[in-house]
């Protein structure tokens, strides 16, 4: 009930004088921070074999398996860099200058940040435990359709998705004749959840700054967040644009770190940038819940779901042989004019000298 009340008030556009008041009306103590649920079960949208420019990744349903194959030498060779120890029993590992004697054994669990009602898109955090490491690394990813992204936004405040990760922005309206029409409502706060440089076989680089957005009336407000040591809460912060005022999350929790848009105990955001469009390439899911930027990081391979499929793709690539490259300096052969011996009379002494001359050329 409390969450519904807060959500209704935040969604309302209010006067400029009330921006700071509403931002401080719901302090950190008003809502307890919900711990994100970690699960060993692979979400349906993540399961399968994924391919990128430099790697193949398997999220296997059997025993929560994770494997990563690096596509080295311009994708002409697949190196089984990370896989469960049992994989070596099913298929012998190659021994060459590229591979290691043993693969990295990486453990992954999953946190669901948000999913749309159509179950065609979702945002997740991968809780990764690398070998010889005692602390977890969190890698946020988003899936839209059959593609995975690292740079993405999730609509709504964190307390909404923490308590109910299934979201939709589809508005349904009916006319007097009972005809129902649907439209997307993209206005509101969009928090930046993509922070990792990739899903790697070693700890990735995590961004120290983020950019959240507020969409309103064909305008896009850019909100800068930076890493902080402050404890994470559901506290709000506000900013104004003329007579319009808006409220967003003061803190963003992502990739195991906390980011803020205000210093200290302030709740008024400064230096807001405004644009008429989003920069670069972006893609919204069908329900208007997730917005992904840039090119896909990985693409799901159709019909590939388990270890056998991953091994088949690996073996097919390693069986290929690239044709030798053309020499930098083409090989030249001597141009010799051979005489037409059939035209000469071998038993005619008058032609012997001529034959000797021709053979010397």
GROMACS .gro file of C-alpha atoms in nm:
model
  361
    1UNK     CA    1   0.000   0.000   0.000
    2UNK     CA    2   0.284   0.235   0.089
    3UNK     CA    3   0.465   0.167  -0.238
    4UNK     CA    4   0.149   0.234  -0.438
    5UNK     CA    5   0.097   0.566  -0.258
    6UNK     CA    6   0.455   0.676  -0.321
    7UNK     CA    7   0.440   0.569  -0.686
    8UNK     CA    8   0.122   0.769  -0.747
    9UNK     CA    9   0.264   1.086  -0.596
   10UNK     CA   10   0.599   1.058  -0.773
   11UNK     CA   11   0.431   1.012  -1.111
   12UNK     CA   12   0.238   1.338  -1.070
   13UNK     CA   13   0.389   1.654  -1.218
   14UNK     CA   14   0.416   1.917  -0.945
   15UNK     CA   15   0.503   2.285  -0.904
   16UNK     CA   16   0.858   2.421  -0.890
   17UNK     CA   17   0.823   2.514  -0.524
   18UNK     CA   18   0.738   2.158  -0.429
   19UNK     CA   19   1.033   1.982  -0.590
   20UNK     CA   20   1.257   1.978  -0.285
   21UNK     CA   21   0.965   1.913  -0.050
   22UNK     CA   22   0.857   1.594  -0.228
   23UNK     CA   23   1.220   1.487  -0.265
   24UNK     CA   24   1.259   1.498   0.112
   25UNK     CA   25   0.910   1.376   0.202
   26UNK     CA   26   1.014   1.012   0.172
   27UNK     CA   27   1.354   0.985   0.343
   28UNK     CA   28   1.564   0.673   0.365
   29UNK     CA   29   1.382   0.553   0.676
   30UNK     CA   30   1.037   0.553   0.514
   31UNK     CA   31   1.104   0.244   0.300
   32UNK     CA   32   1.334  -0.039   0.398
   33UNK     CA   33   1.576  -0.141   0.126
   34UNK     CA   34   1.487  -0.480  -0.014
   35UNK     CA   35   1.773  -0.722  -0.062
   36UNK     CA   36   1.786  -0.848  -0.418
   37UNK     CA   37   1.708  -1.218  -0.449
   38UNK     CA   38   1.993  -1.432  -0.583
   39UNK     CA   39   1.895  -1.750  -0.762
   40UNK     CA   40   2.091  -2.041  -0.901
   41UNK     CA   41   1.822  -2.102  -1.162
   42UNK     CA   42   1.894  -1.953  -1.502
   43UNK     CA   43   1.625  -1.713  -1.627
   44UNK     CA   44   1.452  -1.839  -1.939
   45UNK     CA   45   1.558  -1.535  -2.141
   46UNK     CA   46   1.927  -1.606  -2.069
   47UNK     CA   47   1.937  -1.982  -2.126
   48UNK     CA   48   2.119  -2.108  -2.436
   49UNK     CA   49   2.431  -2.042  -2.642
   50UNK     CA   50   2.520  -1.680  -2.724
   51UNK     CA   51   2.769  -1.556  -2.981
   52UNK     CA   52   2.955  -1.227  -2.999
   53UNK     CA   53   3.240  -1.086  -3.203
   54UNK     CA   54   3.503  -1.232  -2.971
   55UNK     CA   55   3.334  -1.506  -2.767
   56UNK     CA   56   3.074  -1.779  -2.731
   57UNK     CA   57   2.886  -1.803  -2.401
   58UNK     CA   58   2.670  -2.086  -2.268
   59UNK     CA   59   2.410  -2.051  -1.993
   60UNK     CA   60   2.316  -2.416  -1.952
   61UNK     CA   61   2.007  -2.530  -1.769
   62UNK     CA   62   2.169  -2.857  -1.662
   63UNK     CA   63   2.332  -2.793  -1.326
   64UNK     CA   64   2.358  -2.416  -1.377
   65UNK     CA   65   2.644  -2.456  -1.624
   66UNK     CA   66   2.845  -2.162  -1.754
   67UNK     CA   67   3.106  -2.182  -2.027
   68UNK     CA   68   3.293  -1.922  -2.230
   69UNK     CA   69   3.479  -1.988  -2.555
   70UNK     CA   70   3.708  -1.714  -2.686
   71UNK     CA   71   3.711  -1.662  -3.062
   72UNK     CA   72   4.080  -1.578  -3.116
   73UNK     CA   73   4.290  -1.526  -3.429
   74UNK     CA   74   4.017  -1.325  -3.599
   75UNK     CA   75   3.757  -1.589  -3.500
   76UNK     CA   76   3.945  -1.868  -3.681
   77UNK     CA   77   4.008  -2.060  -3.360
   78UNK     CA   78   3.783  -2.120  -3.057
   79UNK     CA   79   3.960  -2.145  -2.722
   80UNK     CA   80   3.764  -2.317  -2.443
   81UNK     CA   81   3.873  -2.064  -2.183
   82UNK     CA   82   3.609  -2.122  -1.911
   83UNK     CA   83   3.398  -2.431  -1.852
   84UNK     CA   84   3.305  -2.679  -1.577
   85UNK     CA   85   3.570  -2.939  -1.494
   86UNK     CA   86   3.346  -3.220  -1.623
   87UNK     CA   87   3.362  -3.084  -1.979
   88UNK     CA   88   3.718  -3.217  -2.018
   89UNK     CA   89   3.585  -3.570  -1.963
   90UNK     CA   90   3.333  -3.538  -2.246
   91UNK     CA   91   3.574  -3.381  -2.494
   92UNK     CA   92   3.954  -3.368  -2.477
   93UNK     CA   93   4.097  -3.020  -2.455
   94UNK     CA   94   4.338  -2.902  -2.723
   95UNK     CA   95   4.701  -2.849  -2.628
   96UNK     CA   96   4.870  -2.568  -2.818
   97UNK     CA   97   5.017  -2.223  -2.768
   98UNK     CA   98   4.672  -2.069  -2.728
   99UNK     CA   99   4.499  -2.293  -2.476
  100UNK     CA  100   4.579  -2.356  -2.110
  101UNK     CA  101   4.605  -2.698  -1.954
  102UNK     CA  102   4.292  -2.638  -1.744
  103UNK     CA  103   3.999  -2.409  -1.807
  104UNK     CA  104   3.879  -2.141  -1.568
  105UNK     CA  105   3.593  -2.257  -1.345
  106UNK     CA  106   3.349  -1.968  -1.303
  107UNK     CA  107   3.037  -1.982  -1.088
  108UNK     CA  108   2.738  -1.763  -1.174
  109UNK     CA  109   2.409  -1.690  -1.001
  110UNK     CA  110   2.133  -1.459  -1.120
  111UNK     CA  111   1.943  -1.154  -0.996
  112UNK     CA  112   1.632  -1.039  -1.181
  113UNK     CA  113   1.614  -0.659  -1.197
  114UNK     CA  114   1.310  -0.626  -1.422
  115UNK     CA  115   1.109  -0.812  -1.684
  116UNK     CA  116   0.827  -0.700  -1.909
  117UNK     CA  117   0.483  -0.857  -1.893
  118UNK     CA  118   0.527  -1.008  -2.240
  119UNK     CA  119   0.836  -1.196  -2.118
  120UNK     CA  120   1.030  -1.089  -2.426
  121UNK     CA  121   1.277  -0.864  -2.245
  122UNK     CA  122   1.448  -0.856  -1.908
  123UNK     CA  123   1.729  -0.697  -1.709
  124UNK     CA  124   1.952  -0.911  -1.489
  125UNK     CA  125   2.264  -0.897  -1.278
  126UNK     CA  126   2.503  -1.190  -1.298
  127UNK     CA  127   2.669  -1.264  -0.963
  128UNK     CA  128   3.005  -1.398  -1.078
  129UNK     CA  129   3.261  -1.576  -0.861
  130UNK     CA  130   3.599  -1.604  -1.031
  131UNK     CA  131   3.861  -1.867  -0.938
  132UNK     CA  132   4.080  -1.783  -0.637
  133UNK     CA  133   3.850  -1.492  -0.550
  134UNK     CA  134   3.648  -1.451  -0.231
  135UNK     CA  135   3.430  -1.161  -0.346
  136UNK     CA  136   3.158  -1.152  -0.609
  137UNK     CA  137   3.161  -0.943  -0.926
  138UNK     CA  138   2.827  -0.822  -1.060
  139UNK     CA  139   2.772  -0.793  -1.436
  140UNK     CA  140   2.441  -0.628  -1.541
  141UNK     CA  141   2.295  -0.741  -1.875
  142UNK     CA  142   1.970  -0.679  -2.059
  143UNK     CA  143   1.794  -0.906  -2.307
  144UNK     CA  144   1.557  -0.774  -2.573
  145UNK     CA  145   1.431  -1.040  -2.807
  146UNK     CA  146   1.725  -1.266  -2.888
  147UNK     CA  147   1.994  -1.004  -2.823
  148UNK     CA  148   2.195  -0.914  -2.512
  149UNK     CA  149   2.314  -0.564  -2.423
  150UNK     CA  150   2.555  -0.419  -2.166
  151UNK     CA  151   2.445  -0.053  -2.183
  152UNK     CA  152   2.079  -0.015  -2.091
  153UNK     CA  153   1.815   0.170  -1.887
  154UNK     CA  154   1.531   0.033  -1.675
  155UNK     CA  155   1.216   0.240  -1.632
  156UNK     CA  156   1.092   0.336  -1.287
  157UNK     CA  157   1.236   0.382  -0.943
  158UNK     CA  158   1.428   0.103  -0.778
  159UNK     CA  159   1.170   0.042  -0.504
  160UNK     CA  160   0.914  -0.041  -0.774
  161UNK     CA  161   1.123  -0.305  -0.948
  162UNK     CA  162   1.273  -0.437  -0.624
  163UNK     CA  163   0.929  -0.526  -0.490
  164UNK     CA  164   0.772  -0.611  -0.827
  165UNK     CA  165   1.019  -0.676  -1.112
  166UNK     CA  166   0.746  -0.738  -1.373
  167UNK     CA  167   0.670  -0.405  -1.541
  168UNK     CA  168   0.485  -0.261  -1.838
  169UNK     CA  169   0.431   0.084  -1.989
  170UNK     CA  170   0.142  -0.017  -2.210
  171UNK     CA  171  -0.166   0.198  -2.151
  172UNK     CA  172  -0.500   0.051  -2.253
  173UNK     CA  173  -0.806   0.264  -2.323
  174UNK     CA  174  -1.153   0.174  -2.446
  175UNK     CA  175  -1.393   0.391  -2.644
  176UNK     CA  176  -1.769   0.395  -2.616
  177UNK     CA  177  -1.802   0.099  -2.853
  178UNK     CA  178  -1.577  -0.122  -2.645
  179UNK     CA  179  -1.275  -0.106  -2.878
  180UNK     CA  180  -0.950  -0.127  -2.681
  181UNK     CA  181  -0.643   0.059  -2.802
  182UNK     CA  182  -0.289   0.036  -2.666
  183UNK     CA  183  -0.013   0.297  -2.643
  184UNK     CA  184   0.330   0.320  -2.481
  185UNK     CA  185   0.389   0.564  -2.196
  186UNK     CA  186   0.764   0.626  -2.191
  187UNK     CA  187   0.751   0.936  -1.971
  188UNK     CA  188   0.918   0.907  -1.634
  189UNK     CA  189   1.248   0.823  -1.472
  190UNK     CA  190   1.484   0.576  -1.639
  191UNK     CA  191   1.779   0.460  -1.432
  192UNK     CA  192   2.110   0.351  -1.579
  193UNK     CA  193   2.180  -0.012  -1.488
  194UNK     CA  194   2.455  -0.107  -1.734
  195UNK     CA  195   2.797  -0.078  -1.578
  196UNK     CA  196   3.031  -0.365  -1.678
  197UNK     CA  197   3.267  -0.377  -1.975
  198UNK     CA  198   3.167  -0.734  -2.057
  199UNK     CA  199   3.110  -1.088  -1.942
  200UNK     CA  200   3.475  -1.190  -1.929
  201UNK     CA  201   3.686  -1.477  -1.798
  202UNK     CA  202   3.849  -1.227  -1.560
  203UNK     CA  203   3.689  -0.943  -1.356
  204UNK     CA  204   3.559  -0.672  -1.593
  205UNK     CA  205   3.598  -0.299  -1.563
  206UNK     CA  206   3.306  -0.125  -1.389
  207UNK     CA  207   3.199   0.230  -1.472
  208UNK     CA  208   3.248   0.495  -1.208
  209UNK     CA  209   2.983   0.728  -1.353
  210UNK     CA  210   2.634   0.667  -1.490
  211UNK     CA  211   2.370   0.868  -1.673
  212UNK     CA  212   2.005   0.840  -1.578
  213UNK     CA  213   1.724   1.000  -1.778
  214UNK     CA  214   1.387   1.156  -1.727
  215UNK     CA  215   1.158   1.151  -2.032
  216UNK     CA  216   0.889   1.418  -2.044
  217UNK     CA  217   0.700   1.579  -2.332
  218UNK     CA  218   0.957   1.498  -2.606
  219UNK     CA  219   1.240   1.620  -2.384
  220UNK     CA  220   1.520   1.409  -2.237
  221UNK     CA  221   1.686   1.521  -1.914
  222UNK     CA  222   2.032   1.373  -1.852
  223UNK     CA  223   2.110   1.305  -1.485
  224UNK     CA  224   2.470   1.237  -1.390
  225UNK     CA  225   2.540   0.976  -1.120
  226UNK     CA  226   2.881   0.902  -0.971
  227UNK     CA  227   3.017   0.634  -0.741
  228UNK     CA  228   2.984   0.702  -0.370
  229UNK     CA  229   3.050   0.539  -0.032
  230UNK     CA  230   2.712   0.649   0.101
  231UNK     CA  231   2.475   0.371   0.212
  232UNK     CA  232   2.206   0.284  -0.040
  233UNK     CA  233   1.851   0.402   0.032
  234UNK     CA  234   1.532   0.476  -0.160
  235UNK     CA  235   1.572   0.849  -0.096
  236UNK     CA  236   1.452   1.088  -0.367
  237UNK     CA  237   1.606   1.394  -0.533
  238UNK     CA  238   1.447   1.660  -0.752
  239UNK     CA  239   1.524   1.909  -1.029
  240UNK     CA  240   1.331   2.180  -1.206
  241UNK     CA  241   1.292   2.312  -1.559
  242UNK     CA  242   1.109   2.644  -1.548
  243UNK     CA  243   0.775   2.575  -1.383
  244UNK     CA  244   0.809   2.198  -1.423
  245UNK     CA  245   0.966   1.988  -1.151
  246UNK     CA  246   1.056   1.622  -1.139
  247UNK     CA  247   1.164   1.361  -0.885
  248UNK     CA  248   1.409   1.075  -0.938
  249UNK     CA  249   1.606   0.828  -0.729
  250UNK     CA  250   1.891   0.992  -0.544
  251UNK     CA  251   2.085   0.665  -0.538
  252UNK     CA  252   2.129   0.391  -0.796
  253UNK     CA  253   2.240   0.044  -0.693
  254UNK     CA  254   2.408  -0.151  -0.972
  255UNK     CA  255   2.701  -0.389  -1.026
  256UNK     CA  256   2.755  -0.413  -0.653
  257UNK     CA  257   2.818  -0.038  -0.623
  258UNK     CA  258   2.618   0.268  -0.517
  259UNK     CA  259   2.591   0.585  -0.727
  260UNK     CA  260   2.443   0.923  -0.636
  261UNK     CA  261   2.332   1.237  -0.818
  262UNK     CA  262   2.363   1.474  -0.518
  263UNK     CA  263   2.642   1.548  -0.273
  264UNK     CA  264   2.596   1.483   0.097
  265UNK     CA  265   2.240   1.520   0.220
  266UNK     CA  266   2.127   1.745  -0.063
  267UNK     CA  267   1.819   1.654  -0.259
  268UNK     CA  268   1.831   1.921  -0.530
  269UNK     CA  269   2.004   1.809  -0.852
  270UNK     CA  270   2.216   2.066  -1.032
  271UNK     CA  271   2.357   2.103  -1.384
  272UNK     CA  272   2.087   1.903  -1.560
  273UNK     CA  273   2.143   1.861  -1.934
  274UNK     CA  274   1.845   1.862  -2.166
  275UNK     CA  275   1.817   1.731  -2.521
  276UNK     CA  276   1.544   1.685  -2.778
  277UNK     CA  277   1.645   1.326  -2.860
  278UNK     CA  278   1.852   1.037  -2.734
  279UNK     CA  279   2.199   1.023  -2.882
  280UNK     CA  280   2.332   0.721  -3.066
  281UNK     CA  281   2.152   0.397  -3.143
  282UNK     CA  282   1.888   0.279  -2.898
  283UNK     CA  283   1.612   0.018  -2.881
  284UNK     CA  284   1.300  -0.012  -2.661
  285UNK     CA  285   1.135  -0.342  -2.583
  286UNK     CA  286   0.772  -0.393  -2.682
  287UNK     CA  287   0.638  -0.303  -2.337
  288UNK     CA  288   0.849   0.011  -2.292
  289UNK     CA  289   1.035  -0.120  -1.985
  290UNK     CA  290   1.397  -0.147  -2.104
  291UNK     CA  291   1.597   0.079  -2.334
  292UNK     CA  292   1.924  -0.059  -2.474
  293UNK     CA  293   2.201   0.148  -2.633
  294UNK     CA  294   2.448   0.057  -2.903
  295UNK     CA  295   2.502  -0.272  -3.081
  296UNK     CA  296   2.418  -0.606  -2.919
  297UNK     CA  297   2.695  -0.757  -2.711
  298UNK     CA  298   2.581  -1.115  -2.776
  299UNK     CA  299   2.321  -1.276  -3.001
  300UNK     CA  300   2.150  -1.605  -2.917
  301UNK     CA  301   2.220  -1.890  -3.158
  302UNK     CA  302   1.898  -2.044  -3.276
  303UNK     CA  303   1.856  -2.405  -3.166
  304UNK     CA  304   2.175  -2.411  -2.955
  305UNK     CA  305   2.101  -2.481  -2.589
  306UNK     CA  306   2.355  -2.708  -2.416
  307UNK     CA  307   2.714  -2.830  -2.390
  308UNK     CA  308   2.685  -3.055  -2.695
  309UNK     CA  309   2.571  -2.765  -2.912
  310UNK     CA  310   2.852  -2.542  -2.785
  311UNK     CA  311   3.111  -2.814  -2.851
  312UNK     CA  312   2.974  -2.867  -3.201
  313UNK     CA  313   3.010  -2.497  -3.286
  314UNK     CA  314   3.362  -2.499  -3.141
  315UNK     CA  315   3.473  -2.805  -3.337
  316UNK     CA  316   3.327  -2.677  -3.663
  317UNK     CA  317   3.526  -2.357  -3.635
  318UNK     CA  318   3.850  -2.530  -3.535
  319UNK     CA  319   3.819  -2.771  -3.827
  320UNK     CA  320   3.835  -2.488  -4.079
  321UNK     CA  321   4.164  -2.412  -4.250
  322UNK     CA  322   4.231  -2.070  -4.387
  323UNK     CA  323   4.385  -2.056  -4.731
  324UNK     CA  324   4.745  -1.922  -4.736
  325UNK     CA  325   4.765  -1.553  -4.791
  326UNK     CA  326   4.896  -1.422  -5.119
  327UNK     CA  327   5.270  -1.345  -5.113
  328UNK     CA  328   5.366  -0.984  -5.072
  329UNK     CA  329   5.596  -1.009  -5.373
  330UNK     CA  330   5.450  -1.243  -5.639
  331UNK     CA  331   5.674  -1.531  -5.748
  332UNK     CA  332   5.812  -1.487  -6.102
  333UNK     CA  333   5.920  -1.773  -6.326
  334UNK     CA  334   6.182  -1.756  -6.608
  335UNK     CA  335   6.043  -1.708  -6.954
  336UNK     CA  336   6.220  -1.966  -7.173
  337UNK     CA  337   6.152  -2.013  -7.543
  338UNK     CA  338   6.177  -2.381  -7.614
  339UNK     CA  339   6.256  -2.478  -7.971
  340UNK     CA  340   6.018  -2.683  -8.175
  341UNK     CA  341   6.218  -3.001  -8.205
  342UNK     CA  342   5.949  -3.173  -8.407
  343UNK     CA  343   6.008  -2.923  -8.685
  344UNK     CA  344   6.380  -3.010  -8.707
  345UNK     CA  345   6.528  -3.307  -8.880
  346UNK     CA  346   6.728  -3.483  -8.613
  347UNK     CA  347   6.929  -3.679  -8.867
  348UNK     CA  348   7.014  -3.386  -9.093
  349UNK     CA  349   7.368  -3.262  -9.014
  350UNK     CA  350   7.278  -2.920  -9.157
  351UNK     CA  351   7.043  -2.858  -8.863
  352UNK     CA  352   7.272  -2.964  -8.579
  353UNK     CA  353   7.424  -2.621  -8.532
  354UNK     CA  354   7.077  -2.468  -8.530
  355UNK     CA  355   6.966  -2.707  -8.255
  356UNK     CA  356   7.265  -2.619  -8.042
  357UNK     CA  357   7.190  -2.248  -8.077
  358UNK     CA  358   6.827  -2.297  -7.976
  359UNK     CA  359   6.918  -2.504  -7.672
  360UNK     CA  360   7.140  -2.226  -7.547
  361UNK     CA  361   6.865  -1.969  -7.547
   0.00000   0.00000   0.00000
